[in-house]
Tab-separated table of C-alpha atoms and ligand atoms in Angstrom:
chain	number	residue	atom	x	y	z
X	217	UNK	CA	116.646	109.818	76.498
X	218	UNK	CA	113.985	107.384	77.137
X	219	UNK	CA	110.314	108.785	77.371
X	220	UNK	CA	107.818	106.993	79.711
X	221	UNK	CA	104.525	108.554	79.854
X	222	UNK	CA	101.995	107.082	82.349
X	223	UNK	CA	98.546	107.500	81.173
X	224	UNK	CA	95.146	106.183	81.791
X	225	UNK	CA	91.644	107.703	81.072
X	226	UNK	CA	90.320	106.900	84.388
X	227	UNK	CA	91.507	108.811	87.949
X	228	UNK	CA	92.647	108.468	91.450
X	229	UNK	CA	94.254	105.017	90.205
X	230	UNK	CA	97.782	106.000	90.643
X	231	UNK	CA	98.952	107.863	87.758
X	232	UNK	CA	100.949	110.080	89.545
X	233	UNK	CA	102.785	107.546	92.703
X	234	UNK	CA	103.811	105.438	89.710
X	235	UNK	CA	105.292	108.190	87.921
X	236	UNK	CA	106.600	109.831	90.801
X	237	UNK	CA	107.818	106.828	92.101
X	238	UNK	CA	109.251	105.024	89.014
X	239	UNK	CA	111.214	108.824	88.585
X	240	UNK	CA	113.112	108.539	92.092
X	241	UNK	CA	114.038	105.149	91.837
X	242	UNK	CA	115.755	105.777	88.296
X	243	UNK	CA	117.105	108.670	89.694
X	244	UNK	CA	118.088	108.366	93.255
X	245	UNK	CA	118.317	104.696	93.683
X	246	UNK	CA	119.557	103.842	90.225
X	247	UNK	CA	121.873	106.677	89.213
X	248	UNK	CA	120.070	107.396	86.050
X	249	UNK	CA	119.488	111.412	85.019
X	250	UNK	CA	116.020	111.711	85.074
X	251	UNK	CA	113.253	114.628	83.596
X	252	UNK	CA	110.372	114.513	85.370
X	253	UNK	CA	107.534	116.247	82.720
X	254	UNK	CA	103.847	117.327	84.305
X	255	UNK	CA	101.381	117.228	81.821
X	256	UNK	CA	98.195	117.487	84.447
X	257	UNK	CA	96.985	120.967	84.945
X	258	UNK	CA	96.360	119.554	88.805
X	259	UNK	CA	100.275	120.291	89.159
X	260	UNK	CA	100.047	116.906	91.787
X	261	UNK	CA	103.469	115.858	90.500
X	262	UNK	CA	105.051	119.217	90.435
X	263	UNK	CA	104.065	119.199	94.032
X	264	UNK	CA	105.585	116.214	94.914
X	265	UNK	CA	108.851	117.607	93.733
X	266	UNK	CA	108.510	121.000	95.365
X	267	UNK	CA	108.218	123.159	92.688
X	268	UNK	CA	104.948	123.837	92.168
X	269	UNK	CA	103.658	127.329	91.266
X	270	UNK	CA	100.463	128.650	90.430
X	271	UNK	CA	101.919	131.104	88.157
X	272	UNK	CA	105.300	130.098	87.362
X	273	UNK	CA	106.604	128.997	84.219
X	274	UNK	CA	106.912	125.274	82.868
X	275	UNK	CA	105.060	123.093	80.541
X	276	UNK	CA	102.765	125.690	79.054
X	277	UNK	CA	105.702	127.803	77.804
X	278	UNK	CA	107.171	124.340	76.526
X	279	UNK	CA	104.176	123.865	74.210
X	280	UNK	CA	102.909	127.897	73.582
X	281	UNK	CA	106.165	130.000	73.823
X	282	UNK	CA	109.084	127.194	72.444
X	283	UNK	CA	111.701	128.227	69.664
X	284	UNK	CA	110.459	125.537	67.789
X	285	UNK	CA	107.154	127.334	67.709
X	286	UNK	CA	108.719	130.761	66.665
X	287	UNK	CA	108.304	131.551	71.012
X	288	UNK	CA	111.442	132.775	72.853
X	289	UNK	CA	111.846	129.814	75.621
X	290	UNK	CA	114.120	126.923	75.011
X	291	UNK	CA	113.444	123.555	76.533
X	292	UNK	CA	116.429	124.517	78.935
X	293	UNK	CA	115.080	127.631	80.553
X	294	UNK	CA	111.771	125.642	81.811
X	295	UNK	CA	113.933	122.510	83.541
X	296	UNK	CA	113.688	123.390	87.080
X	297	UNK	CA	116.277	121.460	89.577
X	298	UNK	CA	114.349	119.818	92.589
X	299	UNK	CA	116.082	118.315	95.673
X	300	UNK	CA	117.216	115.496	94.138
X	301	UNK	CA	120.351	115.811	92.567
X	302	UNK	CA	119.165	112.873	89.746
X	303	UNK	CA	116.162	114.455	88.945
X	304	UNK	CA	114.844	117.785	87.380
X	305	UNK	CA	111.554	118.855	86.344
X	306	UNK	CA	109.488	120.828	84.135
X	307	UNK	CA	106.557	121.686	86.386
X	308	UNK	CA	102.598	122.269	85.972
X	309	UNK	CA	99.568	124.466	86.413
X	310	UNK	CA	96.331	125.230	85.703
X	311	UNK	CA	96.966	127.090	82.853
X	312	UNK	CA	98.127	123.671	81.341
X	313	UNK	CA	94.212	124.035	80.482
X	314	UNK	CA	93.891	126.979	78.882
X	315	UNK	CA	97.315	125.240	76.515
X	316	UNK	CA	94.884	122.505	75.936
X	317	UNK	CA	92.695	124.805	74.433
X	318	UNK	CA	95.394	127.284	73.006
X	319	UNK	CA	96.476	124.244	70.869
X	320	UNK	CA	93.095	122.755	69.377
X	321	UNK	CA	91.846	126.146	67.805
X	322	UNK	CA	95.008	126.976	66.273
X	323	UNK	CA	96.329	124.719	63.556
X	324	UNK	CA	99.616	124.524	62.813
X	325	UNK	CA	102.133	121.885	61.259
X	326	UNK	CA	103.109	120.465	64.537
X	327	UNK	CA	100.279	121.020	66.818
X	328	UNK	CA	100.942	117.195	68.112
X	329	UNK	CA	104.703	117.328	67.590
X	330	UNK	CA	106.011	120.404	69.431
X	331	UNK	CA	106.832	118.133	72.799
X	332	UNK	CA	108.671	115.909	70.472
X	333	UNK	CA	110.671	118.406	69.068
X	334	UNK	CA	111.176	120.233	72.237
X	335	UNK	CA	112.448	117.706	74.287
X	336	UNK	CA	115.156	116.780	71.455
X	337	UNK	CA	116.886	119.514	72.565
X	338	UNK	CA	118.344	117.544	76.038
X	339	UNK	CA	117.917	114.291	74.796
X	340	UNK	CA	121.703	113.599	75.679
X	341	UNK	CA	121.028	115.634	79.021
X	342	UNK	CA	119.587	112.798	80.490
X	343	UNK	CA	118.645	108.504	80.549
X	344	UNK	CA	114.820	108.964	80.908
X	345	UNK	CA	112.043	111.554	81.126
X	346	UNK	CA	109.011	110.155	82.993
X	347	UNK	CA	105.782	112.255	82.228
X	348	UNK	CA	103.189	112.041	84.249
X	349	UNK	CA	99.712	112.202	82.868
X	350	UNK	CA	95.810	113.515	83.318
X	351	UNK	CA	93.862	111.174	82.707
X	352	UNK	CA	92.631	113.152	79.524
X	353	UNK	CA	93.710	113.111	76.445
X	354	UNK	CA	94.041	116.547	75.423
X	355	UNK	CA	96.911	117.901	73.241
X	356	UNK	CA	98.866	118.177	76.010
X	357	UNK	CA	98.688	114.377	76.620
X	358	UNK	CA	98.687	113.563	72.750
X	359	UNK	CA	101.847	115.788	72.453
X	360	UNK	CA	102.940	113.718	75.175
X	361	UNK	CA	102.437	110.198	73.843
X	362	UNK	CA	103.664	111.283	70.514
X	363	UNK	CA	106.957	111.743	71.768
X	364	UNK	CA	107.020	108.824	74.177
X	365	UNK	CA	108.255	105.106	73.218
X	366	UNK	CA	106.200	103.338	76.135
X	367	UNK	CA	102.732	104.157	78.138
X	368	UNK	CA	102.466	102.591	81.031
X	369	UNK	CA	98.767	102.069	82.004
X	370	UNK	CA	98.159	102.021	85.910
X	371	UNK	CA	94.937	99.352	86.521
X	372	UNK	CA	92.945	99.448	89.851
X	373	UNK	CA	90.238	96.634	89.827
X	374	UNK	CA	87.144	98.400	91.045
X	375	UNK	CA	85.075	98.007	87.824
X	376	UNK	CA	85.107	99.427	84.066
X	377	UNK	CA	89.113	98.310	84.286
X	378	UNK	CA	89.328	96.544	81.346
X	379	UNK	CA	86.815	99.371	79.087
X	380	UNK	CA	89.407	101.906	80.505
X	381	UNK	CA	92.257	99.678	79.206
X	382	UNK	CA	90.638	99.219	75.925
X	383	UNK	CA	90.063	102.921	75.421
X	384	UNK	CA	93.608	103.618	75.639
X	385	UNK	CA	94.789	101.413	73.357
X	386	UNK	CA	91.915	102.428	70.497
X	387	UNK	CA	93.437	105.905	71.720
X	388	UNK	CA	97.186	104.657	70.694
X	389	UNK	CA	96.295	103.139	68.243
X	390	UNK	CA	95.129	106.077	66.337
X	391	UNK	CA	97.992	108.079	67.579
X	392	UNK	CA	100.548	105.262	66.058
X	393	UNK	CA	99.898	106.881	62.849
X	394	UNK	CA	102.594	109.310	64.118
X	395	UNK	CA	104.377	107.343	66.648
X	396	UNK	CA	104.325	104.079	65.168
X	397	UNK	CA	106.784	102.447	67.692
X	398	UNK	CA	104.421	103.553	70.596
X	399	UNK	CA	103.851	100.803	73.467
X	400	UNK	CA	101.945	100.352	76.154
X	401	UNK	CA	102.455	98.292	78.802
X	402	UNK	CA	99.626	97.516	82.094
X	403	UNK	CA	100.518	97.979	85.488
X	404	UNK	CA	98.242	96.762	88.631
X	405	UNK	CA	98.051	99.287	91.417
X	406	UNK	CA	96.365	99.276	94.661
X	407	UNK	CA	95.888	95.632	94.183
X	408	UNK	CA	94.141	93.838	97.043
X	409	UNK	CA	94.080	90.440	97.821
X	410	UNK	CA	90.016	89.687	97.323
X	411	UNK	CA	88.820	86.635	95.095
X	412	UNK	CA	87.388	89.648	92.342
X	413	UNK	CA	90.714	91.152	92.405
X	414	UNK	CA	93.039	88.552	91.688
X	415	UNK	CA	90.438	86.450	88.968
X	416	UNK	CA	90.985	90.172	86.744
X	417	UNK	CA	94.498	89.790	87.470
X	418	UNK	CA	95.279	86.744	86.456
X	419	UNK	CA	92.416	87.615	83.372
X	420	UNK	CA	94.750	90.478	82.350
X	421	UNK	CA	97.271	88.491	82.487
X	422	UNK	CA	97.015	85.763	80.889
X	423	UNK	CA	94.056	86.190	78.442
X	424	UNK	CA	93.729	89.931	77.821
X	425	UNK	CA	96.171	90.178	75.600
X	426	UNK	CA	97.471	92.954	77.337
X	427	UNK	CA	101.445	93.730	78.025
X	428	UNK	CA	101.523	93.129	81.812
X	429	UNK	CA	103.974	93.997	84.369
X	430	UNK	CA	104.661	90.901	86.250
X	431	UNK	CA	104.280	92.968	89.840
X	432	UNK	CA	101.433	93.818	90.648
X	433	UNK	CA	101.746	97.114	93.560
X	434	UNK	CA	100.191	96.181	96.250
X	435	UNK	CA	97.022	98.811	98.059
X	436	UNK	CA	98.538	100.593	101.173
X	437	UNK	CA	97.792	103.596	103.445
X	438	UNK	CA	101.261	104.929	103.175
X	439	UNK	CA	100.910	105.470	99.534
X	440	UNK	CA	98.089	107.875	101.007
X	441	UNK	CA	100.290	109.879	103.649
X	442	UNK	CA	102.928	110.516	101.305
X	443	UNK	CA	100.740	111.939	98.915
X	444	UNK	CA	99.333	113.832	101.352
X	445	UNK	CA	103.232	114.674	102.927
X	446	UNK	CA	103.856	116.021	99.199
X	447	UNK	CA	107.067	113.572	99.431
X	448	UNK	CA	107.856	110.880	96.712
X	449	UNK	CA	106.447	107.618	98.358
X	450	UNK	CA	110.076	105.475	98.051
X	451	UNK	CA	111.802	108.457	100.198
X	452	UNK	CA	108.532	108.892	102.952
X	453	UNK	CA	108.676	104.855	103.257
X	454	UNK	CA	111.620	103.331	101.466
X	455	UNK	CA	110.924	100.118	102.843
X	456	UNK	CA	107.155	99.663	102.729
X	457	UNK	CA	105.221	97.134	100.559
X	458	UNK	CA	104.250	100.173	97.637
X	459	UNK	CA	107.652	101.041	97.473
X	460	UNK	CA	108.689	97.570	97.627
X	461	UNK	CA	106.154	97.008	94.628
X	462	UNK	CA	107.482	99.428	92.415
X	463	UNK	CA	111.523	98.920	93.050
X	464	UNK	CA	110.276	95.479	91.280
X	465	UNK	CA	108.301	97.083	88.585
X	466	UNK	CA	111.866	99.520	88.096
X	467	UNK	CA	113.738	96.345	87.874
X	468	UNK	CA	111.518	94.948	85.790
X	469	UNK	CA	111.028	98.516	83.579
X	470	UNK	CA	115.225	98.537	83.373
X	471	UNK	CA	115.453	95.068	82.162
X	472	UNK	CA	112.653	95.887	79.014
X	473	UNK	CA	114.234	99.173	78.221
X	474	UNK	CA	118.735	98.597	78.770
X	475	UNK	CA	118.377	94.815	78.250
T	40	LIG	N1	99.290	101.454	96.154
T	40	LIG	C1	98.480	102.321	96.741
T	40	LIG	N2	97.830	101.995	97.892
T	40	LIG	C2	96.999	102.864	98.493
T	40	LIG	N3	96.738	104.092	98.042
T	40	LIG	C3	97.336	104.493	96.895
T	40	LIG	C4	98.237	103.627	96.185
T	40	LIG	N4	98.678	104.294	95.087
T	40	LIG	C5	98.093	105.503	95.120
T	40	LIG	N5	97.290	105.637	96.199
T	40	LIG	C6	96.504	106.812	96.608
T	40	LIG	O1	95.382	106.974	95.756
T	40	LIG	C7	95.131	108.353	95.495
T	40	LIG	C8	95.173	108.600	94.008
T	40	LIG	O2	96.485	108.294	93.533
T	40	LIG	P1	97.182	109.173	92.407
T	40	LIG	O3	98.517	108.579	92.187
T	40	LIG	O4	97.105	110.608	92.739
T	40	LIG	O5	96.216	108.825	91.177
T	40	LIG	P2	95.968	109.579	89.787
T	40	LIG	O6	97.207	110.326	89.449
T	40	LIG	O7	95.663	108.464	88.841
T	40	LIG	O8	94.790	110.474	89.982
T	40	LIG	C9	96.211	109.120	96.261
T	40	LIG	O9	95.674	109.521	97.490
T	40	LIG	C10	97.300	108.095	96.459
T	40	LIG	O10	98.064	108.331	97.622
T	41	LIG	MG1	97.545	112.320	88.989
């Protein structure tokens, strides 16, 4: 099993229609078996998929209540089907918070490694497990990105871009001491077609330094209604530009990862 985590320290970039989107295509339009994690108290994700509950069980349990943590849950009791047959999930909720906090005043061995040892347990139950992100990084997120082998970094040109970027990698960075294979790799979202927009584009990627994907997903208002439908954006508009967009970025994501 493959984990993708999509992170960035800024918000309302598009976090959560990449990962939600880059999760059905894999599963849905590619065949792969795909675990969606939510590691954002906001639950957006887990609402996408139809399965989110203020109190229910999920990702909380995963890092508080696990056997590897001496708890009584296995990773296989919080997997929740959704109406996809490709893809399952492991929802969110605001108590994700109150794990946050849980997890930084007690210290234990493998406070940062607990995700990483709890998602070994299906690691042959599926291809990839896409985890979508808040955009801080708590110990949920660092548990996160210490089990995952690629970030992938939404970018929305709109200023402080590139300071965000930068963050995130001094963030990694520090985090490599654990995950040493960790990578991260940019995506452009909401990109419009302005003179300021494409000069950091083409900054990004050619000078930056940055990993890039090549496509860059375009800005439209159907990303907006089918966030606001609750309905994965390549099922509410399979053939619009966004969805478009990111069936490229999927090709291109499958080509880096299977070769
Ligand atoms: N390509 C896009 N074009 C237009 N709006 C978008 C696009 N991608 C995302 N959005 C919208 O922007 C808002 C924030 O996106 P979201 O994915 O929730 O960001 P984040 O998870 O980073 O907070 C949502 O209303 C979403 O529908
Ligand atoms: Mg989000």
């Amino acid at each position: 099993m493959k984990i993708i985590a999509v992170m960035s320290p800024k918000g309302g970039i598009g976090k959560t229609t990449t990962s939600d989107s880059i999760a059905y295509m894999l599963g849905e339009e590619q065949g792969k078996r795909v675990l969606v994690l939510d590691g954002d108290p906001q639950g957006d994700t887990s609402k996408t998929f139809g399965v989110y509950e203020p109190d229910g069980i999920g990702m909380s349990e995963l890092l508080e209540k696990h056997e590897c943590v001496g708890g009584t849950y296995k990773t296989g009791d919080l997997i929740r089907p959704t109406d996809y047959s490709h893809i399952d999930i492991i929802p969110a909720n605001g108590y994700l918070m109150k794990t946050d906090m849980n997890l930084l005043l007690k210290s234990e061995d493998n406070q940062v490694t607990r995700m990483r040892e709890a998602l070994e347990e299906v690691s042959d139950a599926y291809d990839y497990c896409i985890c979508d992100c808040g955009r801080l990084l708590d110990m949920v997120v660092i548990n996160i990105l210490i089990a995952a082998e690629l970030v992938i970094a939404p970018v929305k040109v709109g200023g402080y871009e590139i300071e965000a970027l930068q963050n995130l990698e001094e963030q990694i960075e520090d985090l490599r001491d654990i995950n040493p294979d960790l990578r991260i790799k940019a995506l452009m979202t909401m990109r419009q077609k302005n003179k300021t927009s494409l000069e950091v584009e083409e900054w990004l990627k050619t000078e930056s330094g940055f990993d890039m994907f090549v496509t860059p997903i375009r800005r439209s208002i159907v990303a907006e209604k089918s966030t606001t439908a609750m309905i994965p954006l390549p099922k509410f508009s399979k053939r619009g530009i966004v969805s478009q967009d990111y069936r490229c970025v999927v090709h291109e994501l499958l080509k880096e990862m299977e070769g």
